[in-house]
Coordinates of C-alpha atoms in Angstrom, one line a residue:
X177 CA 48.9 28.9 -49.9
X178 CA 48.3 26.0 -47.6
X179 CA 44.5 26.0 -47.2
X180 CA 43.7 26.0 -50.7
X181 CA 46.0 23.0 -50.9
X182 CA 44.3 21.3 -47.7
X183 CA 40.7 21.9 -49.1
X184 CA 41.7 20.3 -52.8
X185 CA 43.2 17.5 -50.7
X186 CA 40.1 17.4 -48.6
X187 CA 37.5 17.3 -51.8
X188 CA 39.4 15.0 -53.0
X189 CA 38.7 12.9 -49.9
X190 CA 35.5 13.3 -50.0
X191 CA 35.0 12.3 -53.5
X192 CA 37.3 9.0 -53.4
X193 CA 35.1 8.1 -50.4
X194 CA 31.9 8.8 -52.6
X195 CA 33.2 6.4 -55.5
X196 CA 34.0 3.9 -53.0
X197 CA 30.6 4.1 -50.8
X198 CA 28.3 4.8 -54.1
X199 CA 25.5 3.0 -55.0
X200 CA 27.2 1.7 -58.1
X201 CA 30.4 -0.2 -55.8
X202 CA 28.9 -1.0 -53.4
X203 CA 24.8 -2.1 -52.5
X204 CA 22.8 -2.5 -49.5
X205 CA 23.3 -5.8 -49.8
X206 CA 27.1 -6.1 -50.4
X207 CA 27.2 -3.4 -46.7
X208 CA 25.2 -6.2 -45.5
X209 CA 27.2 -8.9 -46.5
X210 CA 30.2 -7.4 -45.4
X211 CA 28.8 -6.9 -41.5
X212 CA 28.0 -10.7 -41.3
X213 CA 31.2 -11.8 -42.7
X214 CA 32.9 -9.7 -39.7
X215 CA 30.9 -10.9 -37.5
X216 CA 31.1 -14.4 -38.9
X217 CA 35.4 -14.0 -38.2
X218 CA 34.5 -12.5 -34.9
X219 CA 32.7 -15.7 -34.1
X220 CA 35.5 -17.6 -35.6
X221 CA 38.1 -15.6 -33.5
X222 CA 36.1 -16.2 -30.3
X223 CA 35.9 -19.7 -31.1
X224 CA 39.7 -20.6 -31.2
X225 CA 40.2 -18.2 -27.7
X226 CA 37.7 -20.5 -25.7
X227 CA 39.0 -23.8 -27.6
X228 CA 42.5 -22.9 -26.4
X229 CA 41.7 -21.3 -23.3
X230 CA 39.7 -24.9 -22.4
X231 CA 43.1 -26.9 -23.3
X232 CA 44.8 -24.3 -20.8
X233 CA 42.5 -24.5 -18.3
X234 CA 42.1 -28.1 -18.6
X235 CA 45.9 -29.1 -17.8
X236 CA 45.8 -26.7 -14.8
X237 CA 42.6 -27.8 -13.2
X238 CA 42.0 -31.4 -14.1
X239 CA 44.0 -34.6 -12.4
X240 CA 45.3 -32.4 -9.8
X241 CA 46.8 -34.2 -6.7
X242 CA 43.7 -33.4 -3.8
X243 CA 44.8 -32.4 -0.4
X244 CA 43.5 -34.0 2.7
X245 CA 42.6 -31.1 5.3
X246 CA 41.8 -32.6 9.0
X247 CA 38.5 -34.1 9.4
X248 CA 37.2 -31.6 12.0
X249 CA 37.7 -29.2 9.1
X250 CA 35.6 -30.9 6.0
X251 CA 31.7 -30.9 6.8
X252 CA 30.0 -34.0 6.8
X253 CA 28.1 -34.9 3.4
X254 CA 24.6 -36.8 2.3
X255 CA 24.7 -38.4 -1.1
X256 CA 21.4 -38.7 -2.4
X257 CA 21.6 -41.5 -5.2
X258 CA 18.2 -41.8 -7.1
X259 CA 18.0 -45.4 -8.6
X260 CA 15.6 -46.8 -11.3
X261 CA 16.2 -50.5 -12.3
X262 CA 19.4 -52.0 -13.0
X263 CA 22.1 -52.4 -15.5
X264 CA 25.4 -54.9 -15.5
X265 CA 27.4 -51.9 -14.3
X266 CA 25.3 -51.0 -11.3
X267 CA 26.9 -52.8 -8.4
X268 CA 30.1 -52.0 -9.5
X269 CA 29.3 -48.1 -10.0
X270 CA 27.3 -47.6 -6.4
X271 CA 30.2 -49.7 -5.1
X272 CA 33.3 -47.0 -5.7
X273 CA 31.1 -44.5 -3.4
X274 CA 31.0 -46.8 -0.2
X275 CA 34.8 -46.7 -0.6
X276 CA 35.0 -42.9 -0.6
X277 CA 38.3 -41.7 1.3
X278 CA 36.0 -39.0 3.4
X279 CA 35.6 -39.0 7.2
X280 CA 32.1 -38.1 7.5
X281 CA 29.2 -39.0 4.9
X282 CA 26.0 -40.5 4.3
X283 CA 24.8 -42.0 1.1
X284 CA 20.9 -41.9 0.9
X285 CA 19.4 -44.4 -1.7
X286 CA 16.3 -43.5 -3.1
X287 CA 13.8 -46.0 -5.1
X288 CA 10.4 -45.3 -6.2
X289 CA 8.8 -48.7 -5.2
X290 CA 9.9 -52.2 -3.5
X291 CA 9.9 -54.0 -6.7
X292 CA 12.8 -51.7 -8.1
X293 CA 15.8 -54.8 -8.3
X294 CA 18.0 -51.9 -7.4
X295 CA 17.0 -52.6 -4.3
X296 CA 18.6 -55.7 -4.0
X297 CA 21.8 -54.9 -5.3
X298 CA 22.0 -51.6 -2.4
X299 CA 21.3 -54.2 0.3
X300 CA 23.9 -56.6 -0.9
X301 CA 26.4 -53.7 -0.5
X302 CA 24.8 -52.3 2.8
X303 CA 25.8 -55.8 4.5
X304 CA 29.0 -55.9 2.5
X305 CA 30.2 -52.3 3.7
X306 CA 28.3 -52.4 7.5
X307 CA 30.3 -48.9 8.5
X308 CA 29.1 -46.8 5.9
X309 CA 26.1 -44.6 6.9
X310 CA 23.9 -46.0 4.4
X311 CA 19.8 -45.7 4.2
X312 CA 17.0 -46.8 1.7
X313 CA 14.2 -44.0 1.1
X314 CA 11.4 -46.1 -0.9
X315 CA 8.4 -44.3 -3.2
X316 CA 7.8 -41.2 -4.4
X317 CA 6.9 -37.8 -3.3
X318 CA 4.9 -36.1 -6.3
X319 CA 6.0 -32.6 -6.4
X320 CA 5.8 -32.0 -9.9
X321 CA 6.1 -34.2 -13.6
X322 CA 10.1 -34.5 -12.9
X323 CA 10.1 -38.4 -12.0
X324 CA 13.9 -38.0 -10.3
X325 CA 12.9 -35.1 -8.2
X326 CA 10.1 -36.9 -7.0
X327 CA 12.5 -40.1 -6.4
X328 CA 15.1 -37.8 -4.4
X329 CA 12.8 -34.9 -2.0
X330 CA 12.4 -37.9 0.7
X331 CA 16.2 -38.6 0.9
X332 CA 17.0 -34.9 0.4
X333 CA 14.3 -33.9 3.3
X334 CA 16.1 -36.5 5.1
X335 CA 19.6 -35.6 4.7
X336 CA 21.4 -34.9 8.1
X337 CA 24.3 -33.1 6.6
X338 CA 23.9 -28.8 4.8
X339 CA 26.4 -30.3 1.7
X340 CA 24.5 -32.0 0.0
X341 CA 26.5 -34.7 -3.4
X342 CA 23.2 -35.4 -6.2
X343 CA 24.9 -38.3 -8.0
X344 CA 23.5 -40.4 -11.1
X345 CA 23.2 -44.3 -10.6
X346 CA 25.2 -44.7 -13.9
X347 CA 28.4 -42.8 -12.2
X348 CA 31.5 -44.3 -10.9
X349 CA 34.0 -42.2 -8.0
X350 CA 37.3 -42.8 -7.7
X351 CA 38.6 -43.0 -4.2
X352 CA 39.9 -39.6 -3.4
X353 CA 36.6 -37.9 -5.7
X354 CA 34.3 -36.6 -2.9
X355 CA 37.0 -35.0 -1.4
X356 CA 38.4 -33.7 -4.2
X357 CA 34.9 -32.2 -4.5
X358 CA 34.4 -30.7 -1.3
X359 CA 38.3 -29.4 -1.6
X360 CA 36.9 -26.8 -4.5
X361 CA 33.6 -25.9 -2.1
X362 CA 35.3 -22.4 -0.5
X363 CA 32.8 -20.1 1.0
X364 CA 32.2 -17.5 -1.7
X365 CA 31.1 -21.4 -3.9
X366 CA 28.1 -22.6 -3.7
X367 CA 27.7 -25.2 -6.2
X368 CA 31.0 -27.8 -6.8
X369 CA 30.0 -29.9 -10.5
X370 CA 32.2 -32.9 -12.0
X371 CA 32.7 -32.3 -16.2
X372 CA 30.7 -35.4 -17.6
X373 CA 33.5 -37.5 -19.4
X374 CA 33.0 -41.6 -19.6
X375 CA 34.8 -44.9 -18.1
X376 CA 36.5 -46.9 -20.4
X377 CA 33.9 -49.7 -22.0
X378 CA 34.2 -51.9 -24.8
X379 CA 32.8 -51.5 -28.3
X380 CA 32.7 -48.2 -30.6
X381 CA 29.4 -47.0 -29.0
X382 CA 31.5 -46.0 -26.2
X383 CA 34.6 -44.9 -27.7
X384 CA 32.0 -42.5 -29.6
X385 CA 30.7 -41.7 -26.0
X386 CA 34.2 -40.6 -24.8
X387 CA 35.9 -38.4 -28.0
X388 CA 32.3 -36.6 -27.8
X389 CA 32.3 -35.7 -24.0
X390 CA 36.6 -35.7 -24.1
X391 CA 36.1 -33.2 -26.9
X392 CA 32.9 -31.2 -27.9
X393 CA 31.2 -31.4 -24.2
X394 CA 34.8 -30.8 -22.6
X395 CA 35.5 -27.5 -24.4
X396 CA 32.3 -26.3 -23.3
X397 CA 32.5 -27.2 -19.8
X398 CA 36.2 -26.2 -19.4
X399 CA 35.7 -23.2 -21.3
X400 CA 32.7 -21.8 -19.6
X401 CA 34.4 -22.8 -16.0
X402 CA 37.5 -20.5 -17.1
X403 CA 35.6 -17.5 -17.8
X404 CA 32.8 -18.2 -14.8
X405 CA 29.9 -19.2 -17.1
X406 CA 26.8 -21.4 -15.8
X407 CA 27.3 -24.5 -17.6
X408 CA 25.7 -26.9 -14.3
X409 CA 25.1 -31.1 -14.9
X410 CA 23.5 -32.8 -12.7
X411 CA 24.9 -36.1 -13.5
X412 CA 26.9 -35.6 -10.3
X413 CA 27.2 -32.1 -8.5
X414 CA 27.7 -30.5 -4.6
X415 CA 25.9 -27.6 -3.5
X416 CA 24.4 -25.9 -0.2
X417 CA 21.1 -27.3 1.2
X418 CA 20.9 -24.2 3.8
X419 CA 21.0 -21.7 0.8
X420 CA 18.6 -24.1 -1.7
X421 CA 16.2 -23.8 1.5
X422 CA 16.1 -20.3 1.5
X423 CA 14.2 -20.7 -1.6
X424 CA 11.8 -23.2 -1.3
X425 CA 14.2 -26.4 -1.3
X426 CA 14.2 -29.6 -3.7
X427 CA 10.8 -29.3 -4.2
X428 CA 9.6 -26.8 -6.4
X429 CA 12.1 -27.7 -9.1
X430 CA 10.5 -30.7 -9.6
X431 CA 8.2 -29.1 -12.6
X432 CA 11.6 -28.3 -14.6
X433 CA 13.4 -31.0 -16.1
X434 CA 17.1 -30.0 -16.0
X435 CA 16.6 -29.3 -12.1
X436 CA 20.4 -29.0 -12.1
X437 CA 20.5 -25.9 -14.0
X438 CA 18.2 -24.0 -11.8
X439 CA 19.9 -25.5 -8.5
X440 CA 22.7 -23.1 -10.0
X441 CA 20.7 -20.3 -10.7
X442 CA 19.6 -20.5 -7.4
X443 CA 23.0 -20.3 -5.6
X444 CA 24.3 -17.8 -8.3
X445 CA 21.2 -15.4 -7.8
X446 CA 21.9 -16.0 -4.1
X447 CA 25.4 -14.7 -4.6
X448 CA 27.2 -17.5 -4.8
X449 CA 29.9 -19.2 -7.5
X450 CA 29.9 -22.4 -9.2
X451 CA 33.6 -24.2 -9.1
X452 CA 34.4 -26.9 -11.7
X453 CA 36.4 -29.8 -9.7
X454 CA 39.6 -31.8 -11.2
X455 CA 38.0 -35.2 -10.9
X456 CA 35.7 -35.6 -14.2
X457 CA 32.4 -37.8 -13.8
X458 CA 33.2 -41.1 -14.9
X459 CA 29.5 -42.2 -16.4
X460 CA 29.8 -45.7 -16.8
X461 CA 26.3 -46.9 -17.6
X462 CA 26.0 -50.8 -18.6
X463 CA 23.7 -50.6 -21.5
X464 CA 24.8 -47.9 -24.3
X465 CA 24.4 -47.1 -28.2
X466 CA 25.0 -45.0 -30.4
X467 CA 21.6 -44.8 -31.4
X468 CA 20.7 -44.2 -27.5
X469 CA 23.3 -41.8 -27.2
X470 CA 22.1 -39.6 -29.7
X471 CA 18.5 -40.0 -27.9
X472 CA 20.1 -37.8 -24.9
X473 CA 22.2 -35.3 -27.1
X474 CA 18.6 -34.8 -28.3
X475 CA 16.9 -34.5 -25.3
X476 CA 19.8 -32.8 -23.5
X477 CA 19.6 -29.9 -26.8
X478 CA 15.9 -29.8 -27.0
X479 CA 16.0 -29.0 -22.8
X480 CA 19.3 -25.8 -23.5
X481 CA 16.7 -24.8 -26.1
X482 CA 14.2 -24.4 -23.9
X483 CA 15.9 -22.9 -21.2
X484 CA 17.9 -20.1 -23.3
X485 CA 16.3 -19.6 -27.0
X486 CA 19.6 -18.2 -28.0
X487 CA 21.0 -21.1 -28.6
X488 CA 19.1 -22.3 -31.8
X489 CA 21.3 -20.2 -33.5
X490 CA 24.8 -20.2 -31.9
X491 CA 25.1 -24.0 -30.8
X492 CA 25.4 -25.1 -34.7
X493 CA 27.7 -22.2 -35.0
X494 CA 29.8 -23.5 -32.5
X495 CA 30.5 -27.0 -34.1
X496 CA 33.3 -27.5 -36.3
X497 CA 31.7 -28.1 -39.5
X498 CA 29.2 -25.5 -39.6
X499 CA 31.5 -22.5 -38.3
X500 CA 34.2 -24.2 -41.2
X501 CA 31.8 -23.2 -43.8
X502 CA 30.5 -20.2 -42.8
X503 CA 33.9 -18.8 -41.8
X504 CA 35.6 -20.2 -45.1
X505 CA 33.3 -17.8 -47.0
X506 CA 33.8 -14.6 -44.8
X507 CA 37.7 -15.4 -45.3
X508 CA 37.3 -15.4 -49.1
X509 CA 34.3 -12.8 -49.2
X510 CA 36.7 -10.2 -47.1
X511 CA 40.4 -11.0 -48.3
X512 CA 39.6 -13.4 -51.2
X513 CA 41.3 -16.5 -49.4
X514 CA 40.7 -19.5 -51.5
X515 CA 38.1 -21.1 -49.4
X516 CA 38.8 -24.6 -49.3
X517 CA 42.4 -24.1 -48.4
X518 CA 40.9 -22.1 -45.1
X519 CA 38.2 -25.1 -44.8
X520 CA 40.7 -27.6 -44.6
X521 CA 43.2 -26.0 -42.5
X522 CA 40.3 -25.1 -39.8
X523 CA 39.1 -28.6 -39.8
X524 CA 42.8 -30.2 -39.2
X525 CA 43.4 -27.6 -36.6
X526 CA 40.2 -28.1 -34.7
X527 CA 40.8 -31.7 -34.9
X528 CA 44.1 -31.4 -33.5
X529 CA 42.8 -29.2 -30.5
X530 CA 40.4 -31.6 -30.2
X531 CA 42.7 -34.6 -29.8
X532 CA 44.9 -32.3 -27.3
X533 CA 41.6 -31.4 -25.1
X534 CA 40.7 -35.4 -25.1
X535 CA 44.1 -36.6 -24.1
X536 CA 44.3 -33.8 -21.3
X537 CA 40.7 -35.3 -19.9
X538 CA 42.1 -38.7 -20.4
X539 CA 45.0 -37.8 -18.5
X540 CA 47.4 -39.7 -20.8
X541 CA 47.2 -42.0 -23.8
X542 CA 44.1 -42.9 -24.9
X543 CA 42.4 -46.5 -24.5
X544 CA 41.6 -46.6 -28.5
X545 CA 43.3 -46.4 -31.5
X546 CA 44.1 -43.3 -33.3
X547 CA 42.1 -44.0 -36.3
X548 CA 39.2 -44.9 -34.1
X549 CA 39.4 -42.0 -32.4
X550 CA 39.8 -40.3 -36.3
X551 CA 36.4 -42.1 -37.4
X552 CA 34.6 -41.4 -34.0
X553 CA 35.3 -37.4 -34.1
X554 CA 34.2 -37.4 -37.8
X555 CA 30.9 -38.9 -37.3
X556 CA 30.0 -37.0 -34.7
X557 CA 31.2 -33.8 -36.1
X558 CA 29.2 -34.7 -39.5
X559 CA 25.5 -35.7 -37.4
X560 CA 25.9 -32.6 -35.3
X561 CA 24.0 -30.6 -37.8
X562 CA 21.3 -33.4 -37.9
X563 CA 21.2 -33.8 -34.4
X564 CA 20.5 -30.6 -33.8
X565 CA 17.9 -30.1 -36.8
X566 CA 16.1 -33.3 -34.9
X567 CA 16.3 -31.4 -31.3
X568 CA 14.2 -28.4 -33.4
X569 CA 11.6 -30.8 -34.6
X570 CA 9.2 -31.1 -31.6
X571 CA 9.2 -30.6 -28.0
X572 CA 8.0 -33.6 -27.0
X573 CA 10.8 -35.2 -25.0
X574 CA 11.6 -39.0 -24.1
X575 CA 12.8 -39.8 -20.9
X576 CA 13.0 -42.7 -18.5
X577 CA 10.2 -44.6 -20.9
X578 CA 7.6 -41.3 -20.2
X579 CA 6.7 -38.5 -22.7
X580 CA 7.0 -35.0 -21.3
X581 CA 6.3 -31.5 -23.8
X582 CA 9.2 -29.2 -22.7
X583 CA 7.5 -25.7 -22.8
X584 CA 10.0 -22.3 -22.9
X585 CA 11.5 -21.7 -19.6
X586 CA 12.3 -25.5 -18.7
X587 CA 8.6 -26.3 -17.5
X588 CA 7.8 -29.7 -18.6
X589 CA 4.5 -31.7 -18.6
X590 CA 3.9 -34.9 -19.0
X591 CA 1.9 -36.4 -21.6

């Protein structure tokens, strides 16, 4: 008879399943184990598809050629440039934005007092460039511990134009950039950002500056703008004043300190979309370290911390060393490959992507060697675990020679 056959089949189903699930072969532990090992592959997996799909989206969105629509159809724009001091690179940075290929625009200059010797360096370009729209907005208006939010709410306030450019004093526009910018700002967009990449500058503190933002900062940014993710800087950005006014304005982001990421929750709550343009922001800052470089990716970790606690866990995750470990155990724990093998073959190949990503935001050869470039990526893939066990110590920040204590949700105070 068939069932008798079926049920003898069926026990013995049951009972290989037993052996197999029984305390003896298999503990809590080992179930537990097993469950972070596959998720520790999942990670892995998800990894490589945003790594790749940044390379993709990279050559199709970055460097592209920008169309010139006619002037009656771009809206005129205010670009509020907060200044604090100077550095060598300073007249030579504000410069590239009075030679902005854009019909209509307005760059409002904002210093905190009249002995600021940025001051002197704006005027010496206001009379050099007499036919840009160009205006000084000297001291402060307190609305909260944010010292650059207070520099900018009398230039913003000010601002004739609704499309409103937030630009750092440290970055440098090519030409054709502000229109390239407003290009990407469609209705359904509310916020336009540049990915933070570097200028070419002499020394290895800057070639370190470039292979971490062409590599580590670049996947990020062109991985989260592929899939639609918030991932705002407000080194030098585009968004709506009429729809920031709906809620307040400028203002009362001035007790956050990463104003940038809630000017894009703003828009995004308000319906809108953030668009990633092809023209990176070129920082070219006059005085840089290593040392003082690793003072922001401090800061700039201790304020994501702050903002979305998540992240004390997956950010190390995410870096190439970390994840190589982890996921070189999984491998071996689940199908017993040798470890090191997988470790080494993980780190070549994210290197690899790495150097593809950075020559795609280069837009051609590098300006350094390929074993400076080698030496760069491995010392900052080796301190990204330190750095970020440094973030974690305190949330006392240091920024722009003040002392603020970063408090969950992005409120700061300063002490």
């Amino acid at each position: 008879s068939v069932l008798p056959v079926l049920s003898t089949q069926g026990k013995r189903c049951r009972s290989e399943r037993h052996k197999i699930f029984s305390h003896d072969n298999m503990s809590v532990a080992h179930y537990f184990a097993l469950v972070f090992a596959v998720a520790v592959l999942g990670g892995w997996c998800f990894l490589w598809i945003m790594h790749v799909t940044g390379i993709i989206f990279g050559k199709v969105r970055l460097h592209r050629a920008v169309s010139t629509p006619s002037p009656e159809d771009l809206p005129g724009v205010s670009i509020i440039k907060p200044l604090v001091g100077v550095d060598p690179n300073l007249y030579t940075n504000i410069e590239t934005f009075f030679n902005q290929s854009y019909p209509s625009f307005e760059i409002l200059f904002s210093v905190q007092d009249e002995s600021d010797p940025a001051l002197m360096v704006v005027k010496a370009l206001m009379e050099k460039y007499p036919k840009v729209d160009a205006k000084i907005f000297i001291g402060i208006k307190h609305v909260g511990p944010n010292g650059k939010v207070n520099n900018m709410v009398k230039a913003y306030e000010a601002a004739k134009h609704d499309t409103i450019v937030i630009s750092d004093s440290s970055i440098k526009m090519l030409p054709d950039t502000l229109m390239d910018m407003i290009s990407y700002l469609k209705p359904d967009v509310g916020l336009v950002l540049q990915m933070p990449y570097t200028e070419h500058r002499k020394g290895f503190a800057a070639v370190y500056e470039k292979v971490y933002f062409g590599t580590y900062q670049a996947r990020s940014a062109l991985g989260a703008a592929a899939v639609g993710i918030n991932c705002s800087t407000g080194m030098s950005c585009v968004f709506r004043k009429d729809v920031l006014e709906k809620h307040g304005g400028l203002a009362p982001l001035g007790k956050y300190l990463a104003e940038d990421y809630f000017i894009c929750e703003i828009l995004t709550k308000a319906g809108y979309k953030s668009a990633l343009c092809s023209k990176p922001a070129l920082q070219n800052s006059g005085h840089y370290s290593i040392s003082h470089f690793h003072q922001r990716l401090v800061r700039w970790s201790q304020l994501r911390i702050s903002l979305l606690p998540q992240l004390i866990f997956l950010e190390p995750l995410s870096e190439c060393m970390l994840m190589g470990v982890v996921a070189s155990w999984a491998v071996e724990y689940v199908f017993g490959i040798s470890p090191m093998a997988f470790f080494l073959m993980h780190v070549l190949c994210w290197f690899l992507c790495d150097y593809c990503t950075l020559t795609t935001v280069e837009n051609g050869s590098l300006p350094f060697s390929k074993f400076e470039f080698l030496v760069a990526w491995l010392l900052r893939e080796c301190l990204a675990f330190y750095l970020t066990i440094q973030s974690h110590r305190t949330s006392i920040v240091n920024w722009r020679h003040k002392k603020y204590k970063v408090h969950w949700g992005g409120t700061i105070e300063e002490i």
